[in-house]
Coordinates of C-alpha atoms in Angstrom, one line a residue:
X284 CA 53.6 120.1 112.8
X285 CA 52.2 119.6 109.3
X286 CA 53.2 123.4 108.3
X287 CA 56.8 122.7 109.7
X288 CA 56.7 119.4 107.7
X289 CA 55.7 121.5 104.5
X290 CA 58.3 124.4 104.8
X291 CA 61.1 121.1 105.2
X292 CA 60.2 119.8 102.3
X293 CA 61.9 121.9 100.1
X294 CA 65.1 120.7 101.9
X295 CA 64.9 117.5 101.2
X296 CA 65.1 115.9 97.9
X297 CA 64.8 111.9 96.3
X298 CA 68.4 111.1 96.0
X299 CA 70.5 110.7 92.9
X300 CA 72.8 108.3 92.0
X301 CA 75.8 110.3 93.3
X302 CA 73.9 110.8 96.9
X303 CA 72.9 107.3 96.7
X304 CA 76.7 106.7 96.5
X305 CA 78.0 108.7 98.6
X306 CA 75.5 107.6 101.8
X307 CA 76.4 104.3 100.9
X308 CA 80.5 105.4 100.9
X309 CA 79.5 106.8 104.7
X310 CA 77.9 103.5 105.7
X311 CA 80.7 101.7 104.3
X312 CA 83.1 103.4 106.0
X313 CA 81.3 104.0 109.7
X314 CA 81.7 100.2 110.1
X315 CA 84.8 99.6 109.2
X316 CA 85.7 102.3 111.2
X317 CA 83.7 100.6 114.1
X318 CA 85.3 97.0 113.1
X319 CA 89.4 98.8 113.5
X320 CA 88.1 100.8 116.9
X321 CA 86.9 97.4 118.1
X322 CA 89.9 95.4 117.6
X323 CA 91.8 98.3 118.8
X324 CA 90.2 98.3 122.3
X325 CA 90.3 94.5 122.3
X326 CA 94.1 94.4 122.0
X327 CA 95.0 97.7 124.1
X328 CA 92.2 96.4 127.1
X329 CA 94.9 97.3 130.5
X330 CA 95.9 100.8 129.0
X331 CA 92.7 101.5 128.5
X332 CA 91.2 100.7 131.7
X333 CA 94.4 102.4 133.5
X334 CA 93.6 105.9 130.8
X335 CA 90.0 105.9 132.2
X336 CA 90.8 105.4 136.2
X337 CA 93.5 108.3 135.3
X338 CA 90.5 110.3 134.1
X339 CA 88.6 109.7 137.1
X340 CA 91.2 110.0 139.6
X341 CA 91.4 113.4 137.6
X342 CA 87.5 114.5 138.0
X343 CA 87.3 113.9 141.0
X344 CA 90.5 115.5 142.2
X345 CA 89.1 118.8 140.1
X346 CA 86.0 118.6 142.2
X347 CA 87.8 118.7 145.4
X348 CA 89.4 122.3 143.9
X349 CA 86.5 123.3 143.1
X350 CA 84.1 122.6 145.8
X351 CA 86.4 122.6 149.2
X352 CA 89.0 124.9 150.3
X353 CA 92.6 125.0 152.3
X354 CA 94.2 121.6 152.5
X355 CA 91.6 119.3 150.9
X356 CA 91.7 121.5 147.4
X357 CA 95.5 121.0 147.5
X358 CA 95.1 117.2 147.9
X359 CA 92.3 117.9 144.9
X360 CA 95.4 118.8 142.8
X361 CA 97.5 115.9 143.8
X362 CA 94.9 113.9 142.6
X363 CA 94.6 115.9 139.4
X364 CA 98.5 115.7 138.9
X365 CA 98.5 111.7 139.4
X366 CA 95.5 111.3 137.2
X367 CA 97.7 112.6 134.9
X368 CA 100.4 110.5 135.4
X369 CA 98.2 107.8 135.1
X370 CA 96.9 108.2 131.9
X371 CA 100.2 109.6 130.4
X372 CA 101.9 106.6 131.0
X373 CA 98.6 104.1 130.3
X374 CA 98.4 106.1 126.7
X375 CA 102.6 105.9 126.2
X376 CA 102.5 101.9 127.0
X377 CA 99.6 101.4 124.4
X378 CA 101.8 103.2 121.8
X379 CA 104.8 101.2 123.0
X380 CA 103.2 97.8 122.9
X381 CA 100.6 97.9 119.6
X382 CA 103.0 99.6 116.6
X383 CA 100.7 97.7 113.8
X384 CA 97.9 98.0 115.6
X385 CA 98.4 101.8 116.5
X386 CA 98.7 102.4 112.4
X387 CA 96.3 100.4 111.4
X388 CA 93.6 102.5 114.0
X389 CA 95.0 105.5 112.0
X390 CA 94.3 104.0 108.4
X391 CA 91.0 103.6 110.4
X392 CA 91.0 107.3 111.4
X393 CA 91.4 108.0 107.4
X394 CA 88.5 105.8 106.7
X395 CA 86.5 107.9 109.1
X396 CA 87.4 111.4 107.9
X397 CA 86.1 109.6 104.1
X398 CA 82.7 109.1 105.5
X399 CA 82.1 111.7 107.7
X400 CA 83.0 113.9 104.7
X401 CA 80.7 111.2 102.1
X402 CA 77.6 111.8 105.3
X403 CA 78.0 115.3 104.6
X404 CA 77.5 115.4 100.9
X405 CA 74.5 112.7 100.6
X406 CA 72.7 114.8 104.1
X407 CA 73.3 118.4 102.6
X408 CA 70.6 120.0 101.0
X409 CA 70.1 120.8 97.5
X410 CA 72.7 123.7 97.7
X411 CA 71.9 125.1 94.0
X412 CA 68.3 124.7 94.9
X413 CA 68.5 127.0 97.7
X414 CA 70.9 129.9 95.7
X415 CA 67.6 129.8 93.3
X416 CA 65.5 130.5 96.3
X417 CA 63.0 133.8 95.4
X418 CA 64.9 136.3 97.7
X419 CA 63.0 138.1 100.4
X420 CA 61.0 141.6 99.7
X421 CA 63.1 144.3 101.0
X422 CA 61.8 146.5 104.0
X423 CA 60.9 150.0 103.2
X424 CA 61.2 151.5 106.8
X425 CA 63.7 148.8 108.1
X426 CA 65.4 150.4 112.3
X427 CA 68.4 149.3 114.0
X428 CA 68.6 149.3 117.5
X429 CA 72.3 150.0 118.3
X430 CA 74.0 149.1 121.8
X431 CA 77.0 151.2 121.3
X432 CA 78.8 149.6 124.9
X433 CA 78.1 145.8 123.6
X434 CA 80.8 143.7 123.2
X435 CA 83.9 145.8 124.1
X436 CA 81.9 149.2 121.5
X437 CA 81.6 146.9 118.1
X438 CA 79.0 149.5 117.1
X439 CA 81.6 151.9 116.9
X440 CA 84.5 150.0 116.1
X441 CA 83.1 148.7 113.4
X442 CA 81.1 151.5 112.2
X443 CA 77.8 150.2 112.2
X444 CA 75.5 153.1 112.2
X445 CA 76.9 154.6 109.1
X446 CA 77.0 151.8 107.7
X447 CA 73.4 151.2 108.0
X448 CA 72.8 154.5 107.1
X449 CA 74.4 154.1 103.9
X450 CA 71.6 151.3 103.4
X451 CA 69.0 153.2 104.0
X452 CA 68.2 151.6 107.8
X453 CA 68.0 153.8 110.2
X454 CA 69.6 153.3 113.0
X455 CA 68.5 153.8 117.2
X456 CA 71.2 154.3 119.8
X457 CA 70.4 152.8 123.4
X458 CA 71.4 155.3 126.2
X459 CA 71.9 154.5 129.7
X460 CA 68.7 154.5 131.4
X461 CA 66.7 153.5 127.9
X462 CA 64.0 151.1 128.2
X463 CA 65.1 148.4 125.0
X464 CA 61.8 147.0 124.5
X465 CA 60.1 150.4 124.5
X466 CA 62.4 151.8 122.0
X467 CA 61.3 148.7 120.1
X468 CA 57.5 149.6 120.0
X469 CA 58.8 152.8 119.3
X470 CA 60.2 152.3 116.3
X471 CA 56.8 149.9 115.6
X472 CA 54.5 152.8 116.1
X473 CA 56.7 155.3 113.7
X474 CA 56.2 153.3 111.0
X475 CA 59.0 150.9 110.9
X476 CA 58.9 147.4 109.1
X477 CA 61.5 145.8 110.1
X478 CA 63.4 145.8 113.4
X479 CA 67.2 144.9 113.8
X480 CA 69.2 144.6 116.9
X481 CA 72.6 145.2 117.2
X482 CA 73.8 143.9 120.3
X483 CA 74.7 141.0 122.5
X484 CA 72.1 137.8 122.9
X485 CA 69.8 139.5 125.7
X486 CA 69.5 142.2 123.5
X487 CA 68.5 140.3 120.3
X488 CA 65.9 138.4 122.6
X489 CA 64.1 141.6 123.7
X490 CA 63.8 142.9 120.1
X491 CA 63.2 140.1 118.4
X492 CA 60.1 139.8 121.0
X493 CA 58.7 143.0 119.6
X494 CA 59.0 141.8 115.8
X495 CA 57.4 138.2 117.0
X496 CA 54.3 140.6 118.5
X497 CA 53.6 142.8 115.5
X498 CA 54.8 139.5 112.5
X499 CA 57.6 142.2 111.6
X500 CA 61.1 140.4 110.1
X501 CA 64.0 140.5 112.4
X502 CA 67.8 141.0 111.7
X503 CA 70.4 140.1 113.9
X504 CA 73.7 141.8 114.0
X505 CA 76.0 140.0 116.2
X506 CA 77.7 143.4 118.0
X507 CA 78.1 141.2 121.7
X508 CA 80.9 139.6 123.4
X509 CA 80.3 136.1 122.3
X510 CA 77.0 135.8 120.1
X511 CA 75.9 132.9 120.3
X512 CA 72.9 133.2 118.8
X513 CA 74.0 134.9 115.7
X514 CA 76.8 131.6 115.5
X515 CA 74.2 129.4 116.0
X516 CA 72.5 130.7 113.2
X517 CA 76.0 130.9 110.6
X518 CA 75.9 134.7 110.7
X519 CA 79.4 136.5 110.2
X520 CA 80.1 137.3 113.8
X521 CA 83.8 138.4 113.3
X522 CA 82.5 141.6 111.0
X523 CA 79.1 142.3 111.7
X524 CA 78.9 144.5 108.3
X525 CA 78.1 141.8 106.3
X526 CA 75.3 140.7 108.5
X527 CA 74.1 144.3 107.6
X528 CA 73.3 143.0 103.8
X529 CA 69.7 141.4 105.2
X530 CA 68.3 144.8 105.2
X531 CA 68.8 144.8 101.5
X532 CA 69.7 141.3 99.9
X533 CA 67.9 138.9 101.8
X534 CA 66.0 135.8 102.3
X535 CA 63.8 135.3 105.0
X536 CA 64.4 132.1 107.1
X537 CA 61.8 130.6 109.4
X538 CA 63.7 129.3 113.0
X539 CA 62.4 128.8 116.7
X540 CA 62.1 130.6 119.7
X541 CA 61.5 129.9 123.5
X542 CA 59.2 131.0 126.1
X543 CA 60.0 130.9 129.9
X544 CA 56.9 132.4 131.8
X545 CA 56.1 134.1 128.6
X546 CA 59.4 135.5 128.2
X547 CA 61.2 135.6 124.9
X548 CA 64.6 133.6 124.5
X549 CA 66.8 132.8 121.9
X550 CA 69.7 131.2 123.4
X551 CA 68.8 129.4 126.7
X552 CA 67.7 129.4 130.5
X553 CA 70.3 127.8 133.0
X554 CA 69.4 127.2 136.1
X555 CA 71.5 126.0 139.2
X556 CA 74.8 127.1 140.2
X557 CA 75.6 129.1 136.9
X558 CA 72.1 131.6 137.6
X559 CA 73.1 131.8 141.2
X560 CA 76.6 133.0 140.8
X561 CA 75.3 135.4 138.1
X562 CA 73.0 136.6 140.3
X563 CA 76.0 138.4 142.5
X564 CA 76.9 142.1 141.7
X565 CA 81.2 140.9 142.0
X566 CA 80.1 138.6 138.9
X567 CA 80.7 141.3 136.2
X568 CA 83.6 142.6 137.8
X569 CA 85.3 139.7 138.2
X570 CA 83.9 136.5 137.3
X571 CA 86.1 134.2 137.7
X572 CA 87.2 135.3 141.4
X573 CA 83.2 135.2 142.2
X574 CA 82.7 131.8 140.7
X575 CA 86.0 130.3 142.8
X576 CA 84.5 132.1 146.0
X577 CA 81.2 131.1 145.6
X578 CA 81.8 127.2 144.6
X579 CA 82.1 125.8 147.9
X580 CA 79.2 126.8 149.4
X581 CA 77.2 125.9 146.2
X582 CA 78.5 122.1 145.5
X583 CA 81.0 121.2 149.0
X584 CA 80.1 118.6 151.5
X585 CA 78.3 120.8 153.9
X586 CA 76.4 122.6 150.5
X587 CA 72.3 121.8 150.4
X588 CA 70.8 120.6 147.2
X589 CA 69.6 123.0 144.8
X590 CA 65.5 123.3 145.4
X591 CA 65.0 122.2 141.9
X592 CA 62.7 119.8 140.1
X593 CA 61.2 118.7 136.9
X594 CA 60.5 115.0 134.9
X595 CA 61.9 113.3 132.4
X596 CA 59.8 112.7 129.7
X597 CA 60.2 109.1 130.6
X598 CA 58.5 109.9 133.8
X599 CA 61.4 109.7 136.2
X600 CA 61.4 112.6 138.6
X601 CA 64.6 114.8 139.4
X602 CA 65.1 116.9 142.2
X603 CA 68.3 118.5 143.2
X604 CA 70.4 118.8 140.1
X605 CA 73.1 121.6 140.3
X606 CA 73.2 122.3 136.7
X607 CA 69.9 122.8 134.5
X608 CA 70.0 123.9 130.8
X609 CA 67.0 124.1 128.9
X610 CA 68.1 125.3 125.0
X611 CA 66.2 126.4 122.4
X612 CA 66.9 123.7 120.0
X613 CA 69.5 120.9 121.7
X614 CA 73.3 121.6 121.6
X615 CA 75.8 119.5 120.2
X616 CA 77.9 117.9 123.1
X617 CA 81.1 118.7 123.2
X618 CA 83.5 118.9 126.3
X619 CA 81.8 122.3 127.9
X620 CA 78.3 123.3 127.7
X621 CA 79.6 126.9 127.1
X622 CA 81.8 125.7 123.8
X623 CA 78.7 123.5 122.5
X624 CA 76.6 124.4 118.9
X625 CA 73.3 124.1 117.4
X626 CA 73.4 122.5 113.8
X627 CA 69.7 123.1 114.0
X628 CA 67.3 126.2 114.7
X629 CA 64.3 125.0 113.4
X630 CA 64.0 121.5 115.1
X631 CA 60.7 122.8 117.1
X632 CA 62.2 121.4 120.3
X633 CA 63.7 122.6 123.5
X634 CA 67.3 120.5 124.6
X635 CA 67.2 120.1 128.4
X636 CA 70.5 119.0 129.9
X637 CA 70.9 118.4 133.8
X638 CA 73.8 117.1 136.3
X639 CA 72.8 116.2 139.1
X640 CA 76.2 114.8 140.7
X641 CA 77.2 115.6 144.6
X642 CA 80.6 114.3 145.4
X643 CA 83.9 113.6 143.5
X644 CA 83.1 110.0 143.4
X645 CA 80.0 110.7 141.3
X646 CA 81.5 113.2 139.9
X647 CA 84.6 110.8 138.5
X648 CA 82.1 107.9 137.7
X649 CA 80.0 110.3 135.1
X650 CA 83.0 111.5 133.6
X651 CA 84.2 107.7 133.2
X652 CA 80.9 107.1 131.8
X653 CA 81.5 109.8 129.4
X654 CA 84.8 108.6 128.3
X655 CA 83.8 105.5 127.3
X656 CA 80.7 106.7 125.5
X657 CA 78.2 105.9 127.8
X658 CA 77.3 109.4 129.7
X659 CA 73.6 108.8 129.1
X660 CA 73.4 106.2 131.2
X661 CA 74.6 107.6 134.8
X662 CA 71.9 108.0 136.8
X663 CA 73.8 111.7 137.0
X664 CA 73.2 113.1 133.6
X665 CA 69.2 114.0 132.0
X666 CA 69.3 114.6 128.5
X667 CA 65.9 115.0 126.7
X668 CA 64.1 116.8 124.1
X669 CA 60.9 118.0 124.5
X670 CA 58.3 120.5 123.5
X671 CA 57.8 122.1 127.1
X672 CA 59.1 121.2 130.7
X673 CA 57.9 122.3 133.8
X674 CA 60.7 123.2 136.2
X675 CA 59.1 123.8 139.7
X676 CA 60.6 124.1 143.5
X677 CA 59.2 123.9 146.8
X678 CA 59.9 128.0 147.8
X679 CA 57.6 129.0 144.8
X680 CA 60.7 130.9 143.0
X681 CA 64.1 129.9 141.2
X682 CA 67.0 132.0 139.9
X683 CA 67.8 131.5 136.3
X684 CA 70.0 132.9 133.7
X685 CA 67.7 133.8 130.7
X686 CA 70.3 134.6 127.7
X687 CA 73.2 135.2 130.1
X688 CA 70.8 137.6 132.6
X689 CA 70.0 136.9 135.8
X690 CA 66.2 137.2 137.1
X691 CA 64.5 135.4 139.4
X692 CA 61.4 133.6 138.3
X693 CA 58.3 132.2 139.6
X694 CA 57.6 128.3 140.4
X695 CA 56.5 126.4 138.9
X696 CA 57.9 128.1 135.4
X697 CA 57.1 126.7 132.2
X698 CA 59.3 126.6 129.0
X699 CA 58.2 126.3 125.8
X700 CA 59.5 125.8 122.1
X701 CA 57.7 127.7 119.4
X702 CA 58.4 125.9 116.4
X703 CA 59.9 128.1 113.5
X704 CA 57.9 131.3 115.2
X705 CA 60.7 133.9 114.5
X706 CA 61.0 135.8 110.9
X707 CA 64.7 136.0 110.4
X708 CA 66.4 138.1 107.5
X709 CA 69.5 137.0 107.0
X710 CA 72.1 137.7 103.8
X711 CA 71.0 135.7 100.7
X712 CA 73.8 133.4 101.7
X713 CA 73.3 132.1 104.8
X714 CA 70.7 129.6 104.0
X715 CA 73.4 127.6 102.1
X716 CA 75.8 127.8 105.5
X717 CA 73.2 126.9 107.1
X718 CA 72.6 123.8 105.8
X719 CA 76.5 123.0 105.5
X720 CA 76.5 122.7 109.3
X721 CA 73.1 121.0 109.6
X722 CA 74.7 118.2 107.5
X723 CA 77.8 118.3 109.8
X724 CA 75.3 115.8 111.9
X725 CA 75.5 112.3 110.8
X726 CA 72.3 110.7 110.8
X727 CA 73.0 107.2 110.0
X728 CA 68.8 106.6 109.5
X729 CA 69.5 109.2 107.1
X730 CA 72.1 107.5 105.2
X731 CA 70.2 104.1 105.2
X732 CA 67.4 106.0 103.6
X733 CA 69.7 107.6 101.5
X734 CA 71.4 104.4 100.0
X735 CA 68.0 102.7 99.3
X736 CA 66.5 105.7 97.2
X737 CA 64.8 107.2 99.8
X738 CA 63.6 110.6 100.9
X739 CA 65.6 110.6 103.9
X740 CA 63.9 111.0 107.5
X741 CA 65.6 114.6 109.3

């Protein structure tokens, strides 16, 4: 903790005057914004409460399509169509009925995109402090290993290999039938002194477990179908190329991995319906005809609960939830856990998110909760940080999706965070874009800290 204290401090800086300013701008601003949303809610009370029983009406007629079949998943759409209804014509009376107060909320809005915009500048690091940075040495006998059927061929579309070539790096290509990781050691024993991967996010956590065993740098080259590792980490994902650079003009940045069982991960481990229905050969062929099939029989009314257990750090025990998704660093919330971000790779902490709804009724009260702001307190919904979590189960096994790949696992499995553990070259610029989106998060401790003069708390 002390090291990962030390390597932060050179991200954090005693605010000036302008910093001072603009966290007190933010402040400023937040509760005003607060103050207008207030009054708004106040005044537009029966819309309101008619928009959120729209919204469940709407949940739970979506869990009906997608956990029974025949004539109750047509219902299920009725109920989504009326939800609708509902909450169009809840949102339409509001506008109707409160003209000042409807422009006044969006002078409010304005006030809001001022501070979010004023957090951001007094939270970013030192930005000219980090272009001084000493850059990283470059590696003398830097390998990529290339996955040329990743992500639709980007290896070949994009030229990668002589590309890489023209750098000096040479390059591996992964044949059918090649064993990743021993390529890997491979390219260890031969000399090399730095590995890359180009490839999707399984990939990357396979070779990047190599370079964590022998202390080599790793470079990620984001050649998959959706990356998230290498977006995660503000890499260039729509031309790999530039990535290509941190062979040769680099820095070296210090971020997290995790463990499951002693496996390597980058991304995540999902247990629950999402590694049981990418456990099924149809999956890759068809997903979304699998996942529709399979649905029923996972969450319906005759389905059993998943054998799956673990506690909170608060000490409350969970057993049965449908959905578990332990990160390596905690995502962002957003409406889908898929479309969800890390600002942060270097937190030293694992998010764990879990759902443990059964019916459309609890299904529909969680979502209300969430629509009002309150989603972490439905009995439903476990979010926590956390060093390491047990997940165990009474058969002794689980499936699991490590980085999008199904295995099964031994019970009880242990998952780990290992704080700042992975040597990442990346180009010379990604340090700043990386902390442009860590400031995206507006840490209103921060700002207080900021206003007074303080070195602000991350």
């Amino acid at each position: 903790m002390d090291e990962q204290r030390s390597q932060r401090s050179d991200l954090t800086h005693r605010p000036d005057l302008r910093h001072r300013a603009a966290a007190l701008t933010a402040l400023i601003g937040l509760v005003v914004f607060g103050v207008a949303s207030l009054a708004f809610v106040i005044h537009s009370a029966p819309a309101l409460v008619a928009t959120v029983g729209g919204l469940g009406l709407a949940v739970g007629g979506a869990w009906w399509v997608v956990t029974e079949r025949d004539r109750r998943r047509l219902w299920g759409m009725a109920a989504i169509v009326a939800g609708f209804v509902v909450m169009t014509w809840a949102m339409a009376h509001a506008l109707i009925a409160a003209d000042a107060m409807i422009l006044r909320l969006l002078a409010a809005l304005g006030v809001l995109g001022v501070a979010v915009a004023s957090a951001r500048f007094a939270l970013a690091a030192d930005l000219h402090a980090l272009d001084r940075r000493q850059q990283s040495h470059r590696p003398q006998r830097p390998v990529l290993i290339c996955n040329p059927r990743s992500g639709d061929g980007k290896v070949e579309r994009f030229g990668l290999r002589s590309a890489a070539a023209e750098l000096g790096v040479e390059t591996v290509e992964l044949e059918p039938g090649d064993d990743l990781e021993q390529l890997a050691h491979d390219a260890v024993a031969a000399g090399a002194d730095c590995l890359g991967m180009a490839g999707g996010d399984g990939s990357q956590a396979i070779v990047a477990a190599v370079a964590v065993e022998h202390d080599l740098p790793f470079v990620c080259i984001s050649a998959g179908t959706r990356n998230h590792f290498a977006l995660d980490l503000g890499l260039d994902r729509d031309d790999p190329r530039h990535t290509l650079r941190a062979f040769t003009d680099a820095v070296e940045r210090r971020v997290d991995y995790g463990t499951v069982n002693g496996r390597l991960f980058v991304n995540n481990v999902s247990l629950g319906v999402y590694a049981t229905i990418i456990a099924e050969e149809s999956y890759r062929a068809d997903k979304a005809q699998t996942a529709a099939a399979m649905l029923p029989d996972l969450l319906g009314p005759t389905a059993r609960p998943f054998d799956l257990q673990f506690t909170a750090p608060s000490g409350r025990d969970v057993d049965g939830a449908f959905v578990i998704l332990v990160s390596n660093n905690p995502y962002v919330a957003s409406t889908s856990l898929d479309a969800a971000t890390r600002r942060r790779m270097d937190t030293g902490a694992l998010g764990v998110i879990a759902v443990s709804t059964s019916t459309a009724a609890e299904a529909a009260r969680l979502m209300t909760r969430s629509a009002l702001g309150l989603r972490k307190t439905s009995p439903f919904w476990h979010e926590f940080t956390a060093g390491s979590v047990e997940i165990r189960s009474r058969s002794g096994h689980a499936a699991a999706g490590i980085d999008g790949e199904a295995v099964d696992l031994t019970t009880p499995m242990t998952i780990r965070s290992h704080p700042r553990g992975l040597r990442l070259l990346v180009p010379a610029e990604n340090e700043v874009i990386a902390a442009r989106r860590q400031a995206r998060d507006v840490n209103v401790r921060a700002l207080v800290d900021m206003a007074a003069g303080r070195v602000p708390r991350l």
